[in-house]
Amino acid sequence: MTANRTYKGDLAPDFDEVFAVRWVTANGDTVKHKFFARRHAAADCFERLTDYGKEAGAWTAPVAWTQILPA
């Protein structure tokens, strides 16, 4: 950030992997999910869910970022 609070640089995400944690809700009717940029954050979420007795899983996938806006 510059002195007048403007950003000069690349806004592209700096991570090349995305993490997803999915779990079954208490009534068993719905699967919810959360996405994370960092492995430890996904692992923490997974651990909290399983500590609460939820059925959960965690996945990862590589990403290749492509800017879509502004065109």
PQR file of N, CA, C, O and H, with PARSE charges and radii, in Angstrom:
ATOM      1  N   MET A   1       0.841  -1.161   0.000 -0.4000 1.5000
ATOM      2  CA  MET A   1       0.000   0.000   0.000 -0.0000 2.0000
ATOM      3  C   MET A   1       0.896   1.237   0.000  0.5500 1.7000
ATOM      4  O   MET A   1       1.918   1.288   0.685 -0.5500 1.4000
ATOM      5  N   THR A   2       0.492   2.216  -0.775 -0.4000 1.5000
ATOM      6  CA  THR A   2       1.273   3.445  -0.838 -0.0000 2.0000
ATOM      7  C   THR A   2       0.824   4.399   0.272  0.5500 1.7000
ATOM      8  O   THR A   2      -0.111   4.103   1.015 -0.5500 1.4000
ATOM      9  H   THR A   2      -0.337   2.175  -1.331  0.4000 1.0000
ATOM     10  N   ALA A   3       1.496   5.537   0.373 -0.4000 1.5000
ATOM     11  CA  ALA A   3       1.204   6.510   1.421 -0.0000 2.0000
ATOM     12  C   ALA A   3      -0.229   7.032   1.341  0.5500 1.7000
ATOM     13  O   ALA A   3      -0.834   7.325   2.372 -0.5500 1.4000
ATOM     14  H   ALA A   3       2.256   5.778  -0.231  0.4000 1.0000
ATOM     15  N   ASN A   4      -0.781   7.152   0.134 -0.4000 1.5000
ATOM     16  CA  ASN A   4      -2.161   7.653   0.010 -0.0000 2.0000
ATOM     17  C   ASN A   4      -3.186   6.516  -0.019  0.5500 1.7000
ATOM     18  O   ASN A   4      -4.299   6.691  -0.515 -0.5500 1.4000
ATOM     19  H   ASN A   4      -0.290   6.914  -0.704  0.4000 1.0000
ATOM     20  N   ARG A   5      -2.808   5.361   0.511 -0.4000 1.5000
ATOM     21  CA  ARG A   5      -3.678   4.205   0.706 -0.0000 2.0000
ATOM     22  C   ARG A   5      -4.195   3.579  -0.595  0.5500 1.7000
ATOM     23  O   ARG A   5      -5.293   3.023  -0.619 -0.5500 1.4000
ATOM     24  H   ARG A   5      -1.904   5.220   0.915  0.4000 1.0000
ATOM     25  N   THR A   6      -3.429   3.665  -1.650 -0.4000 1.5000
ATOM     26  CA  THR A   6      -3.783   2.962  -2.872 -0.0000 2.0000
ATOM     27  C   THR A   6      -2.878   1.752  -3.008  0.5500 1.7000
ATOM     28  O   THR A   6      -1.722   1.773  -2.583 -0.5500 1.4000
ATOM     29  H   THR A   6      -2.537   4.117  -1.630  0.4000 1.0000
ATOM     30  N   TYR A   7      -3.405   0.719  -3.593 -0.4000 1.5000
ATOM     31  CA  TYR A   7      -2.644  -0.524  -3.749 -0.0000 2.0000
ATOM     32  C   TYR A   7      -2.013  -0.550  -5.123  0.5500 1.7000
ATOM     33  O   TYR A   7      -2.681  -0.315  -6.129 -0.5500 1.4000
ATOM     34  H   TYR A   7      -4.344   0.702  -3.938  0.4000 1.0000
ATOM     35  N   LYS A   8      -0.727  -0.835  -5.162 -0.4000 1.5000
ATOM     36  CA  LYS A   8      -0.027  -0.968  -6.439 -0.0000 2.0000
ATOM     37  C   LYS A   8       0.588  -2.346  -6.470  0.5500 1.7000
ATOM     38  O   LYS A   8       1.534  -2.629  -5.734 -0.5500 1.4000
ATOM     39  H   LYS A   8      -0.183  -1.026  -4.344  0.4000 1.0000
ATOM     40  N   GLY A   9       0.061  -3.194  -7.309 -0.4000 1.5000
ATOM     41  CA  GLY A   9       0.607  -4.538  -7.403 -0.0000 2.0000
ATOM     42  C   GLY A   9      -0.412  -5.503  -7.975  0.5500 1.7000
ATOM     43  O   GLY A   9      -1.486  -5.109  -8.428 -0.5500 1.4000
ATOM     44  H   GLY A   9      -0.707  -2.964  -7.907  0.4000 1.0000
ATOM     45  N   ASP A  10      -0.060  -6.739  -7.946 -0.4000 1.5000
ATOM     46  CA  ASP A  10      -0.880  -7.803  -8.499 -0.0000 2.0000
ATOM     47  C   ASP A  10      -1.914  -8.248  -7.469  0.5500 1.7000
ATOM     48  O   ASP A  10      -1.553  -8.569  -6.336 -0.5500 1.4000
ATOM     49  H   ASP A  10       0.813  -7.060  -7.578  0.4000 1.0000
ATOM     50  N   LEU A  11      -3.171  -8.272  -7.837 -0.4000 1.5000
ATOM     51  CA  LEU A  11      -4.238  -8.691  -6.929 -0.0000 2.0000
ATOM     52  C   LEU A  11      -4.544 -10.179  -7.011  0.5500 1.7000
ATOM     53  O   LEU A  11      -5.407 -10.674  -6.286 -0.5500 1.4000
ATOM     54  H   LEU A  11      -3.464  -8.012  -8.757  0.4000 1.0000
ATOM     55  N   ALA A  12      -3.849 -10.892  -7.883 -0.4000 1.5000
ATOM     56  CA  ALA A  12      -4.113 -12.325  -8.044 -0.0000 2.0000
ATOM     57  C   ALA A  12      -3.829 -13.060  -6.731  0.5500 1.7000
ATOM     58  O   ALA A  12      -2.882 -12.725  -6.019 -0.5500 1.4000
ATOM     59  H   ALA A  12      -3.148 -10.489  -8.472  0.4000 1.0000
ATOM     60  N   PRO A  13      -4.653 -14.059  -6.418 -0.5600 1.5000
ATOM     61  CA  PRO A  13      -4.401 -14.855  -5.208  0.2800 2.0000
ATOM     62  C   PRO A  13      -3.007 -15.467  -5.254  0.5500 1.7000
ATOM     63  O   PRO A  13      -2.510 -15.819  -6.324 -0.5500 1.4000
ATOM     64  N   ASP A  14      -2.382 -15.589  -4.096 -0.4000 1.5000
ATOM     65  CA  ASP A  14      -1.007 -16.089  -4.048 -0.0000 2.0000
ATOM     66  C   ASP A  14      -0.933 -17.545  -3.610  0.5500 1.7000
ATOM     67  O   ASP A  14       0.137 -18.009  -3.215 -0.5500 1.4000
ATOM     68  H   ASP A  14      -2.785 -15.303  -3.227  0.4000 1.0000
ATOM     69  N   PHE A  15      -2.041 -18.277  -3.669 -0.4000 1.5000
ATOM     70  CA  PHE A  15      -2.008 -19.694  -3.322 -0.0000 2.0000
ATOM     71  C   PHE A  15      -2.420 -20.512  -4.544  0.5500 1.7000
ATOM     72  O   PHE A  15      -3.207 -20.050  -5.370 -0.5500 1.4000
ATOM     73  H   PHE A  15      -2.910 -17.900  -3.989  0.4000 1.0000
ATOM     74  N   ASP A  16      -1.888 -21.718  -4.654 -0.4000 1.5000
ATOM     75  CA  ASP A  16      -2.143 -22.540  -5.837 -0.0000 2.0000
ATOM     76  C   ASP A  16      -2.901 -23.819  -5.506  0.5500 1.7000
ATOM     77  O   ASP A  16      -2.946 -24.754  -6.305 -0.5500 1.4000
ATOM     78  H   ASP A  16      -1.249 -22.093  -3.983  0.4000 1.0000
ATOM     79  N   GLU A  17      -3.491 -23.846  -4.326 -0.4000 1.5000
ATOM     80  CA  GLU A  17      -4.237 -25.010  -3.876 -0.0000 2.0000
ATOM     81  C   GLU A  17      -5.426 -24.512  -3.052  0.5500 1.7000
ATOM     82  O   GLU A  17      -5.293 -23.571  -2.270 -0.5500 1.4000
ATOM     83  H   GLU A  17      -3.454 -23.087  -3.677  0.4000 1.0000
ATOM     84  N   VAL A  18      -6.576 -25.140  -3.230 -0.4000 1.5000
ATOM     85  CA  VAL A  18      -7.748 -24.774  -2.445 -0.0000 2.0000
ATOM     86  C   VAL A  18      -8.196 -26.008  -1.658  0.5500 1.7000
ATOM     87  O   VAL A  18      -8.063 -27.138  -2.129 -0.5500 1.4000
ATOM     88  H   VAL A  18      -6.684 -25.904  -3.866  0.4000 1.0000
ATOM     89  N   PHE A  19      -8.724 -25.778  -0.461 -0.4000 1.5000
ATOM     90  CA  PHE A  19      -9.125 -26.863   0.425 -0.0000 2.0000
ATOM     91  C   PHE A  19     -10.617 -26.741   0.713  0.5500 1.7000
ATOM     92  O   PHE A  19     -11.120 -25.638   0.923 -0.5500 1.4000
ATOM     93  H   PHE A  19      -8.831 -24.860  -0.079  0.4000 1.0000
ATOM     94  N   ALA A  20     -11.315 -27.853   0.725 -0.4000 1.5000
ATOM     95  CA  ALA A  20     -12.744 -27.874   1.018 -0.0000 2.0000
ATOM     96  C   ALA A  20     -13.003 -28.836   2.167  0.5500 1.7000
ATOM     97  O   ALA A  20     -12.454 -29.937   2.215 -0.5500 1.4000
ATOM     98  H   ALA A  20     -10.905 -28.749   0.555  0.4000 1.0000
ATOM     99  N   VAL A  21     -13.843 -28.401   3.082 -0.4000 1.5000
ATOM    100  CA  VAL A  21     -14.313 -29.267   4.171 -0.0000 2.0000
ATOM    101  C   VAL A  21     -15.815 -29.374   3.990  0.5500 1.7000
ATOM    102  O   VAL A  21     -16.510 -28.365   3.862 -0.5500 1.4000
ATOM    103  H   VAL A  21     -14.289 -27.507   3.043  0.4000 1.0000
ATOM    104  N   ARG A  22     -16.312 -30.606   3.979 -0.4000 1.5000
ATOM    105  CA  ARG A  22     -17.751 -30.860   3.831 -0.0000 2.0000
ATOM    106  C   ARG A  22     -18.227 -31.696   4.998  0.5500 1.7000
ATOM    107  O   ARG A  22     -17.506 -32.561   5.495 -0.5500 1.4000
ATOM    108  H   ARG A  22     -15.748 -31.425   4.083  0.4000 1.0000
ATOM    109  N   TRP A  23     -19.466 -31.426   5.438 -0.4000 1.5000
ATOM    110  CA  TRP A  23     -20.009 -32.182   6.559 -0.0000 2.0000
ATOM    111  C   TRP A  23     -21.512 -32.313   6.425  0.5500 1.7000
ATOM    112  O   TRP A  23     -22.165 -31.528   5.738 -0.5500 1.4000
ATOM    113  H   TRP A  23     -20.051 -30.723   5.035  0.4000 1.0000
ATOM    114  N   VAL A  24     -22.046 -33.319   7.096 -0.4000 1.5000
ATOM    115  CA  VAL A  24     -23.486 -33.571   7.104 -0.0000 2.0000
ATOM    116  C   VAL A  24     -24.089 -32.827   8.280  0.5500 1.7000
ATOM    117  O   VAL A  24     -23.555 -32.867   9.388 -0.5500 1.4000
ATOM    118  H   VAL A  24     -21.515 -33.957   7.654  0.4000 1.0000
ATOM    119  N   THR A  25     -25.204 -32.147   8.041 -0.4000 1.5000
ATOM    120  CA  THR A  25     -25.868 -31.400   9.115 -0.0000 2.0000
ATOM    121  C   THR A  25     -26.482 -32.364  10.128  0.5500 1.7000
ATOM    122  O   THR A  25     -26.585 -33.566   9.883 -0.5500 1.4000
ATOM    123  H   THR A  25     -25.639 -32.114   7.141  0.4000 1.0000
ATOM    124  N   ALA A  26     -26.883 -31.815  11.258 -0.4000 1.5000
ATOM    125  CA  ALA A  26     -27.396 -32.626  12.365 -0.0000 2.0000
ATOM    126  C   ALA A  26     -28.611 -33.465  11.963  0.5500 1.7000
ATOM    127  O   ALA A  26     -28.757 -34.598  12.421 -0.5500 1.4000
ATOM    128  H   ALA A  26     -26.799 -30.839  11.457  0.4000 1.0000
ATOM    129  N   ASN A  27     -29.483 -32.918  11.110 -0.4000 1.5000
ATOM    130  CA  ASN A  27     -30.675 -33.672  10.716 -0.0000 2.0000
ATOM    131  C   ASN A  27     -30.389 -34.689   9.613  0.5500 1.7000
ATOM    132  O   ASN A  27     -31.260 -35.483   9.256 -0.5500 1.4000
ATOM    133  H   ASN A  27     -29.364 -31.997  10.737  0.4000 1.0000
ATOM    134  N   GLY A  28     -29.165 -34.665   9.074 -0.4000 1.5000
ATOM    135  CA  GLY A  28     -28.760 -35.635   8.058 -0.0000 2.0000
ATOM    136  C   GLY A  28     -29.300 -35.370   6.669  0.5500 1.7000
ATOM    137  O   GLY A  28     -29.088 -36.176   5.763 -0.5500 1.4000
ATOM    138  H   GLY A  28     -28.458 -34.021   9.365  0.4000 1.0000
ATOM    139  N   ASP A  29     -29.997 -34.253   6.479 -0.4000 1.5000
ATOM    140  CA  ASP A  29     -30.612 -33.948   5.190 -0.0000 2.0000
ATOM    141  C   ASP A  29     -29.733 -33.134   4.245  0.5500 1.7000
ATOM    142  O   ASP A  29     -29.956 -33.140   3.035 -0.5500 1.4000
ATOM    143  H   ASP A  29     -30.170 -33.599   7.215  0.4000 1.0000
ATOM    144  N   THR A  30     -28.752 -32.445   4.779 -0.4000 1.5000
ATOM    145  CA  THR A  30     -27.987 -31.486   3.987 -0.0000 2.0000
ATOM    146  C   THR A  30     -26.494 -31.681   4.185  0.5500 1.7000
ATOM    147  O   THR A  30     -26.033 -32.028   5.272 -0.5500 1.4000
ATOM    148  H   THR A  30     -28.572 -32.440   5.763  0.4000 1.0000
ATOM    149  N   VAL A  31     -25.743 -31.450   3.104 -0.4000 1.5000
ATOM    150  CA  VAL A  31     -24.288 -31.419   3.191 -0.0000 2.0000
ATOM    151  C   VAL A  31     -23.860 -29.969   3.043  0.5500 1.7000
ATOM    152  O   VAL A  31     -24.214 -29.306   2.069 -0.5500 1.4000
ATOM    153  H   VAL A  31     -26.118 -31.168   2.221  0.4000 1.0000
ATOM    154  N   LYS A  32     -23.106 -29.485   4.004 -0.4000 1.5000
ATOM    155  CA  LYS A  32     -22.589 -28.117   3.970 -0.0000 2.0000
ATOM    156  C   LYS A  32     -21.115 -28.168   3.608  0.5500 1.7000
ATOM    157  O   LYS A  32     -20.489 -29.225   3.682 -0.5500 1.4000
ATOM    158  H   LYS A  32     -22.819 -30.024   4.796  0.4000 1.0000
ATOM    159  N   HIS A  33     -20.555 -27.022   3.216 -0.4000 1.5000
ATOM    160  CA  HIS A  33     -19.139 -26.966   2.861 -0.0000 2.0000
ATOM    161  C   HIS A  33     -18.568 -25.577   3.142  0.5500 1.7000
ATOM    162  O   HIS A  33     -19.279 -24.573   3.188 -0.5500 1.4000
ATOM    163  H   HIS A  33     -21.064 -26.163   3.156  0.4000 1.0000
ATOM    164  N   LYS A  34     -17.259 -25.572   3.325 -0.4000 1.5000
ATOM    165  CA  LYS A  34     -16.485 -24.347   3.499 -0.0000 2.0000
ATOM    166  C   LYS A  34     -15.199 -24.506   2.709  0.5500 1.7000
ATOM    167  O   LYS A  34     -14.645 -25.602   2.631 -0.5500 1.4000
ATOM    168  H   LYS A  34     -16.681 -26.388   3.287  0.4000 1.0000
ATOM    169  N   PHE A  35     -14.723 -23.411   2.123 -0.4000 1.5000
ATOM    170  CA  PHE A  35     -13.486 -23.441   1.351 -0.0000 2.0000
ATOM    171  C   PHE A  35     -12.406 -22.636   2.071  0.5500 1.7000
ATOM    172  O   PHE A  35     -12.690 -21.631   2.722 -0.5500 1.4000
ATOM    173  H   PHE A  35     -15.174 -22.521   2.187  0.4000 1.0000
ATOM    174  N   PHE A  36     -11.169 -23.095   1.943 -0.4000 1.5000
ATOM    175  CA  PHE A  36     -10.038 -22.473   2.620 -0.0000 2.0000
ATOM    176  C   PHE A  36      -8.854 -22.343   1.659  0.5500 1.7000
ATOM    177  O   PHE A  36      -8.707 -23.131   0.725 -0.5500 1.4000
ATOM    178  H   PHE A  36     -10.938 -23.912   1.414  0.4000 1.0000
ATOM    179  N   ALA A  37      -8.027 -21.348   1.902 -0.4000 1.5000
ATOM    180  CA  ALA A  37      -6.798 -21.172   1.134 -0.0000 2.0000
ATOM    181  C   ALA A  37      -5.605 -21.832   1.827  0.5500 1.7000
ATOM    182  O   ALA A  37      -4.552 -22.010   1.216 -0.5500 1.4000
ATOM    183  H   ALA A  37      -8.147 -20.707   2.661  0.4000 1.0000
ATOM    184  N   ARG A  38      -5.766 -22.188   3.073 -0.4000 1.5000
ATOM    185  CA  ARG A  38      -4.648 -22.753   3.838 -0.0000 2.0000
ATOM    186  C   ARG A  38      -5.026 -24.093   4.454  0.5500 1.7000
ATOM    187  O   ARG A  38      -6.115 -24.262   5.002 -0.5500 1.4000
ATOM    188  H   ARG A  38      -6.622 -22.044   3.570  0.4000 1.0000
ATOM    189  N   ARG A  39      -4.101 -25.037   4.351 -0.4000 1.5000
ATOM    190  CA  ARG A  39      -4.333 -26.405   4.830 -0.0000 2.0000
ATOM    191  C   ARG A  39      -4.653 -26.429   6.326  0.5500 1.7000
ATOM    192  O   ARG A  39      -5.569 -27.135   6.749 -0.5500 1.4000
ATOM    193  H   ARG A  39      -3.216 -24.899   3.905  0.4000 1.0000
ATOM    194  N   HIS A  40      -3.910 -25.667   7.126 -0.4000 1.5000
ATOM    195  CA  HIS A  40      -4.125 -25.722   8.579 -0.0000 2.0000
ATOM    196  C   HIS A  40      -5.507 -25.210   8.962  0.5500 1.7000
ATOM    197  O   HIS A  40      -6.100 -25.704   9.922 -0.5500 1.4000
ATOM    198  H   HIS A  40      -3.166 -25.094   6.782  0.4000 1.0000
ATOM    199  N   ALA A  41      -6.029 -24.230   8.231 -0.4000 1.5000
ATOM    200  CA  ALA A  41      -7.376 -23.730   8.527 -0.0000 2.0000
ATOM    201  C   ALA A  41      -8.423 -24.798   8.219  0.5500 1.7000
ATOM    202  O   ALA A  41      -9.381 -24.971   8.973 -0.5500 1.4000
ATOM    203  H   ALA A  41      -5.547 -23.829   7.452  0.4000 1.0000
ATOM    204  N   ALA A  42      -8.237 -25.513   7.108 -0.4000 1.5000
ATOM    205  CA  ALA A  42      -9.158 -26.603   6.768 -0.0000 2.0000
ATOM    206  C   ALA A  42      -9.057 -27.719   7.796  0.5500 1.7000
ATOM    207  O   ALA A  42     -10.074 -28.281   8.203 -0.5500 1.4000
ATOM    208  H   ALA A  42      -7.459 -25.373   6.496  0.4000 1.0000
ATOM    209  N   ALA A  43      -7.844 -28.043   8.220 -0.4000 1.5000
ATOM    210  CA  ALA A  43      -7.649 -29.101   9.210 -0.0000 2.0000
ATOM    211  C   ALA A  43      -8.294 -28.723  10.549  0.5500 1.7000
ATOM    212  O   ALA A  43      -8.891 -29.568  11.215 -0.5500 1.4000
ATOM    213  H   ALA A  43      -7.018 -27.587   7.890  0.4000 1.0000
ATOM    214  N   ASP A  44      -8.169 -27.457  10.937 -0.4000 1.5000
ATOM    215  CA  ASP A  44      -8.797 -26.992  12.184 -0.0000 2.0000
ATOM    216  C   ASP A  44     -10.318 -27.113  12.108  0.5500 1.7000
ATOM    217  O   ASP A  44     -10.955 -27.561  13.062 -0.5500 1.4000
ATOM    218  H   ASP A  44      -7.684 -26.770  10.396  0.4000 1.0000
ATOM    219  N   CYS A  45     -10.892 -26.722  10.989 -0.4000 1.5000
ATOM    220  CA  CYS A  45     -12.343 -26.816  10.804 -0.0000 2.0000
ATOM    221  C   CYS A  45     -12.783 -28.273  10.852  0.5500 1.7000
ATOM    222  O   CYS A  45     -13.757 -28.607  11.526 -0.5500 1.4000
ATOM    223  H   CYS A  45     -10.375 -26.358  10.214  0.4000 1.0000
ATOM    224  N   PHE A  46     -12.073 -29.137  10.144 -0.4000 1.5000
ATOM    225  CA  PHE A  46     -12.393 -30.561  10.141 -0.0000 2.0000
ATOM    226  C   PHE A  46     -12.343 -31.133  11.554  0.5500 1.7000
ATOM    227  O   PHE A  46     -13.235 -31.878  11.959 -0.5500 1.4000
ATOM    228  H   PHE A  46     -11.281 -28.865   9.596  0.4000 1.0000
ATOM    229  N   GLU A  47     -11.305 -30.786  12.295 -0.4000 1.5000
ATOM    230  CA  GLU A  47     -11.145 -31.292  13.662 -0.0000 2.0000
ATOM    231  C   GLU A  47     -12.287 -30.823  14.569  0.5500 1.7000
ATOM    232  O   GLU A  47     -12.821 -31.605  15.356 -0.5500 1.4000
ATOM    233  H   GLU A  47     -10.580 -30.181  11.966  0.4000 1.0000
ATOM    234  N   ARG A  48     -12.657 -29.543  14.454 -0.4000 1.5000
ATOM    235  CA  ARG A  48     -13.772 -29.031  15.266 -0.0000 2.0000
ATOM    236  C   ARG A  48     -15.063 -29.778  14.951  0.5500 1.7000
ATOM    237  O   ARG A  48     -15.807 -30.154  15.857 -0.5500 1.4000
ATOM    238  H   ARG A  48     -12.223 -28.908  13.815  0.4000 1.0000
ATOM    239  N   LEU A  49     -15.326 -29.990  13.659 -0.4000 1.5000
ATOM    240  CA  LEU A  49     -16.557 -30.675  13.271 -0.0000 2.0000
ATOM    241  C   LEU A  49     -16.590 -32.107  13.797  0.5500 1.7000
ATOM    242  O   LEU A  49     -17.606 -32.552  14.330 -0.5500 1.4000
ATOM    243  H   LEU A  49     -14.722 -29.684  12.923  0.4000 1.0000
ATOM    244  N   THR A  50     -15.489 -32.821  13.648 -0.4000 1.5000
ATOM    245  CA  THR A  50     -15.467 -34.206  14.117 -0.0000 2.0000
ATOM    246  C   THR A  50     -15.483 -34.274  15.642  0.5500 1.7000
ATOM    247  O   THR A  50     -16.021 -35.226  16.208 -0.5500 1.4000
ATOM    248  H   THR A  50     -14.663 -32.460  13.215  0.4000 1.0000
ATOM    249  N   ASP A  51     -14.905 -33.286  16.310 -0.4000 1.5000
ATOM    250  CA  ASP A  51     -14.987 -33.233  17.774 -0.0000 2.0000
ATOM    251  C   ASP A  51     -16.436 -33.074  18.235  0.5500 1.7000
ATOM    252  O   ASP A  51     -16.814 -33.565  19.299 -0.5500 1.4000
ATOM    253  H   ASP A  51     -14.468 -32.514  15.850  0.4000 1.0000
ATOM    254  N   TYR A  52     -17.241 -32.385  17.430 -0.4000 1.5000
ATOM    255  CA  TYR A  52     -18.663 -32.214  17.739 -0.0000 2.0000
ATOM    256  C   TYR A  52     -19.493 -33.414  17.297  0.5500 1.7000
ATOM    257  O   TYR A  52     -20.714 -33.416  17.459 -0.5500 1.4000
ATOM    258  H   TYR A  52     -16.934 -31.985  16.566  0.4000 1.0000
ATOM    259  N   GLY A  53     -18.843 -34.431  16.742 -0.4000 1.5000
ATOM    260  CA  GLY A  53     -19.545 -35.638  16.334 -0.0000 2.0000
ATOM    261  C   GLY A  53     -20.114 -35.616  14.935  0.5500 1.7000
ATOM    262  O   GLY A  53     -20.897 -36.494  14.572 -0.5500 1.4000
ATOM    263  H   GLY A  53     -17.852 -34.430  16.610  0.4000 1.0000
ATOM    264  N   LYS A  54     -19.735 -34.627  14.140 -0.4000 1.5000
ATOM    265  CA  LYS A  54     -20.229 -34.533  12.765 -0.0000 2.0000
ATOM    266  C   LYS A  54     -19.470 -35.494  11.861  0.5500 1.7000
ATOM    267  O   LYS A  54     -18.297 -35.791  12.088 -0.5500 1.4000
ATOM    268  H   LYS A  54     -19.099 -33.914  14.434  0.4000 1.0000
ATOM    269  N   GLU A  55     -20.159 -35.973  10.833 -0.4000 1.5000
ATOM    270  CA  GLU A  55     -19.508 -36.752   9.781 -0.0000 2.0000
ATOM    271  C   GLU A  55     -18.928 -35.742   8.796  0.5500 1.7000
ATOM    272  O   GLU A  55     -19.674 -34.989   8.171 -0.5500 1.4000
ATOM    273  H   GLU A  55     -21.112 -35.731  10.648  0.4000 1.0000
ATOM    274  N   ALA A  56     -17.601 -35.719   8.652 -0.4000 1.5000
ATOM    275  CA  ALA A  56     -16.950 -34.692   7.833 -0.0000 2.0000
ATOM    276  C   ALA A  56     -15.833 -35.290   7.001  0.5500 1.7000
ATOM    277  O   ALA A  56     -15.347 -36.387   7.276 -0.5500 1.4000
ATOM    278  H   ALA A  56     -16.994 -36.331   9.160  0.4000 1.0000
ATOM    279  N   GLY A  57     -15.438 -34.549   5.982 -0.4000 1.5000
ATOM    280  CA  GLY A  57     -14.309 -34.924   5.139 -0.0000 2.0000
ATOM    281  C   GLY A  57     -13.622 -33.672   4.639  0.5500 1.7000
ATOM    282  O   GLY A  57     -14.222 -32.598   4.605 -0.5500 1.4000
ATOM    283  H   GLY A  57     -15.833 -33.658   5.759  0.4000 1.0000
ATOM    284  N   ALA A  58     -12.358 -33.809   4.250 -0.4000 1.5000
ATOM    285  CA  ALA A  58     -11.587 -32.676   3.737 -0.0000 2.0000
ATOM    286  C   ALA A  58     -10.922 -33.083   2.425  0.5500 1.7000
ATOM    287  O   ALA A  58     -10.423 -34.200   2.282 -0.5500 1.4000
ATOM    288  H   ALA A  58     -11.870 -34.681   4.279  0.4000 1.0000
ATOM    289  N   TRP A  59     -10.926 -32.143   1.464 -0.4000 1.5000
ATOM    290  CA  TRP A  59     -10.359 -32.391   0.146 -0.0000 2.0000
ATOM    291  C   TRP A  59      -9.502 -31.207  -0.272  0.5500 1.7000
ATOM    292  O   TRP A  59      -9.609 -30.108   0.272 -0.5500 1.4000
ATOM    293  H   TRP A  59     -11.331 -31.236   1.581  0.4000 1.0000
ATOM    294  N   THR A  60      -8.642 -31.470  -1.262 -0.4000 1.5000
ATOM    295  CA  THR A  60      -7.826 -30.411  -1.832 -0.0000 2.0000
ATOM    296  C   THR A  60      -7.790 -30.562  -3.344  0.5500 1.7000
ATOM    297  O   THR A  60      -7.975 -31.654  -3.881 -0.5500 1.4000
ATOM    298  H   THR A  60      -8.555 -32.363  -1.704  0.4000 1.0000
ATOM    299  N   ALA A  61      -7.549 -29.447  -4.017 -0.4000 1.5000
ATOM    300  CA  ALA A  61      -7.416 -29.454  -5.475 -0.0000 2.0000
ATOM    301  C   ALA A  61      -6.503 -28.313  -5.887  0.5500 1.7000
ATOM    302  O   ALA A  61      -6.516 -27.248  -5.269 -0.5500 1.4000
ATOM    303  H   ALA A  61      -7.398 -28.560  -3.581  0.4000 1.0000
ATOM    304  N   PRO A  62      -5.709 -28.532  -6.929 -0.5600 1.5000
ATOM    305  CA  PRO A  62      -4.881 -27.436  -7.439  0.2800 2.0000
ATOM    306  C   PRO A  62      -5.767 -26.421  -8.167  0.5500 1.7000
ATOM    307  O   PRO A  62      -6.807 -26.776  -8.721 -0.5500 1.4000
ATOM    308  N   VAL A  63      -5.348 -25.176  -8.158 -0.4000 1.5000
ATOM    309  CA  VAL A  63      -6.085 -24.140  -8.886 -0.0000 2.0000
ATOM    310  C   VAL A  63      -5.132 -23.363  -9.777  0.5500 1.7000
ATOM    311  O   VAL A  63      -3.969 -23.144  -9.435 -0.5500 1.4000
ATOM    312  H   VAL A  63      -4.503 -24.887  -7.707  0.4000 1.0000
ATOM    313  N   ALA A  64      -5.646 -22.956 -10.918 -0.4000 1.5000
ATOM    314  CA  ALA A  64      -4.936 -22.062 -11.830 -0.0000 2.0000
ATOM    315  C   ALA A  64      -5.833 -20.841 -11.986  0.5500 1.7000
ATOM    316  O   ALA A  64      -6.873 -20.912 -12.641 -0.5500 1.4000
ATOM    317  H   ALA A  64      -6.590 -23.135 -11.196  0.4000 1.0000
ATOM    318  N   TRP A  65      -5.442 -19.743 -11.400 -0.4000 1.5000
ATOM    319  CA  TRP A  65      -6.283 -18.560 -11.353 -0.0000 2.0000
ATOM    320  C   TRP A  65      -6.334 -17.860 -12.703  0.5500 1.7000
ATOM    321  O   TRP A  65      -5.308 -17.677 -13.359 -0.5500 1.4000
ATOM    322  H   TRP A  65      -4.597 -19.685 -10.868  0.4000 1.0000
ATOM    323  N   THR A  66      -7.533 -17.471 -13.111 -0.4000 1.5000
ATOM    324  CA  THR A  66      -7.765 -16.704 -14.343 -0.0000 2.0000
ATOM    325  C   THR A  66      -8.634 -15.520 -13.984  0.5500 1.7000
ATOM    326  O   THR A  66      -9.712 -15.685 -13.413 -0.5500 1.4000
ATOM    327  H   THR A  66      -8.367 -17.620 -12.579  0.4000 1.0000
ATOM    328  N   GLN A  67      -8.172 -14.330 -14.314 -0.4000 1.5000
ATOM    329  CA  GLN A  67      -8.955 -13.136 -14.004 -0.0000 2.0000
ATOM    330  C   GLN A  67     -10.144 -13.060 -14.951  0.5500 1.7000
ATOM    331  O   GLN A  67      -9.997 -13.232 -16.161 -0.5500 1.4000
ATOM    332  H   GLN A  67      -7.296 -14.197 -14.778  0.4000 1.0000
ATOM    333  N   ILE A  68     -11.339 -12.798 -14.386 -0.4000 1.5000
ATOM    334  CA  ILE A  68     -12.534 -12.697 -15.201 -0.0000 2.0000
ATOM    335  C   ILE A  68     -13.110 -11.278 -15.239  0.5500 1.7000
ATOM    336  O   ILE A  68     -13.821 -10.930 -16.181 -0.5500 1.4000
ATOM    337  H   ILE A  68     -11.458 -12.658 -13.403  0.4000 1.0000
ATOM    338  N   LEU A  69     -12.817 -10.472 -14.246 -0.4000 1.5000
ATOM    339  CA  LEU A  69     -13.272  -9.073 -14.228 -0.0000 2.0000
ATOM    340  C   LEU A  69     -12.160  -8.189 -13.714  0.5500 1.7000
ATOM    341  O   LEU A  69     -11.453  -8.660 -12.823 -0.5500 1.4000
ATOM    342  H   LEU A  69     -12.238 -10.755 -13.480  0.4000 1.0000
ATOM    343  N   PRO A  70     -11.920  -7.025 -14.135 -0.5600 1.5000
ATOM    344  CA  PRO A  70     -12.569  -6.405 -15.287  0.2800 2.0000
ATOM    345  C   PRO A  70     -12.079  -7.062 -16.578  0.5500 1.7000
ATOM    346  O   PRO A  70     -10.949  -7.542 -16.661 -0.5500 1.4000
ATOM    347  N   ALA A  71     -12.936  -7.069 -17.553 -0.4000 1.5000
ATOM    348  CA  ALA A  71     -12.636  -7.729 -18.827 -0.0000 2.0000
ATOM    349  C   ALA A  71     -11.740  -6.882 -19.683  0.5500 1.7000
ATOM    350  O   ALA A  71     -11.385  -7.283 -20.792 -0.5500 1.4000
ATOM    351  H   ALA A  71     -13.854  -6.678 -17.486  0.4000 1.0000
TER
END
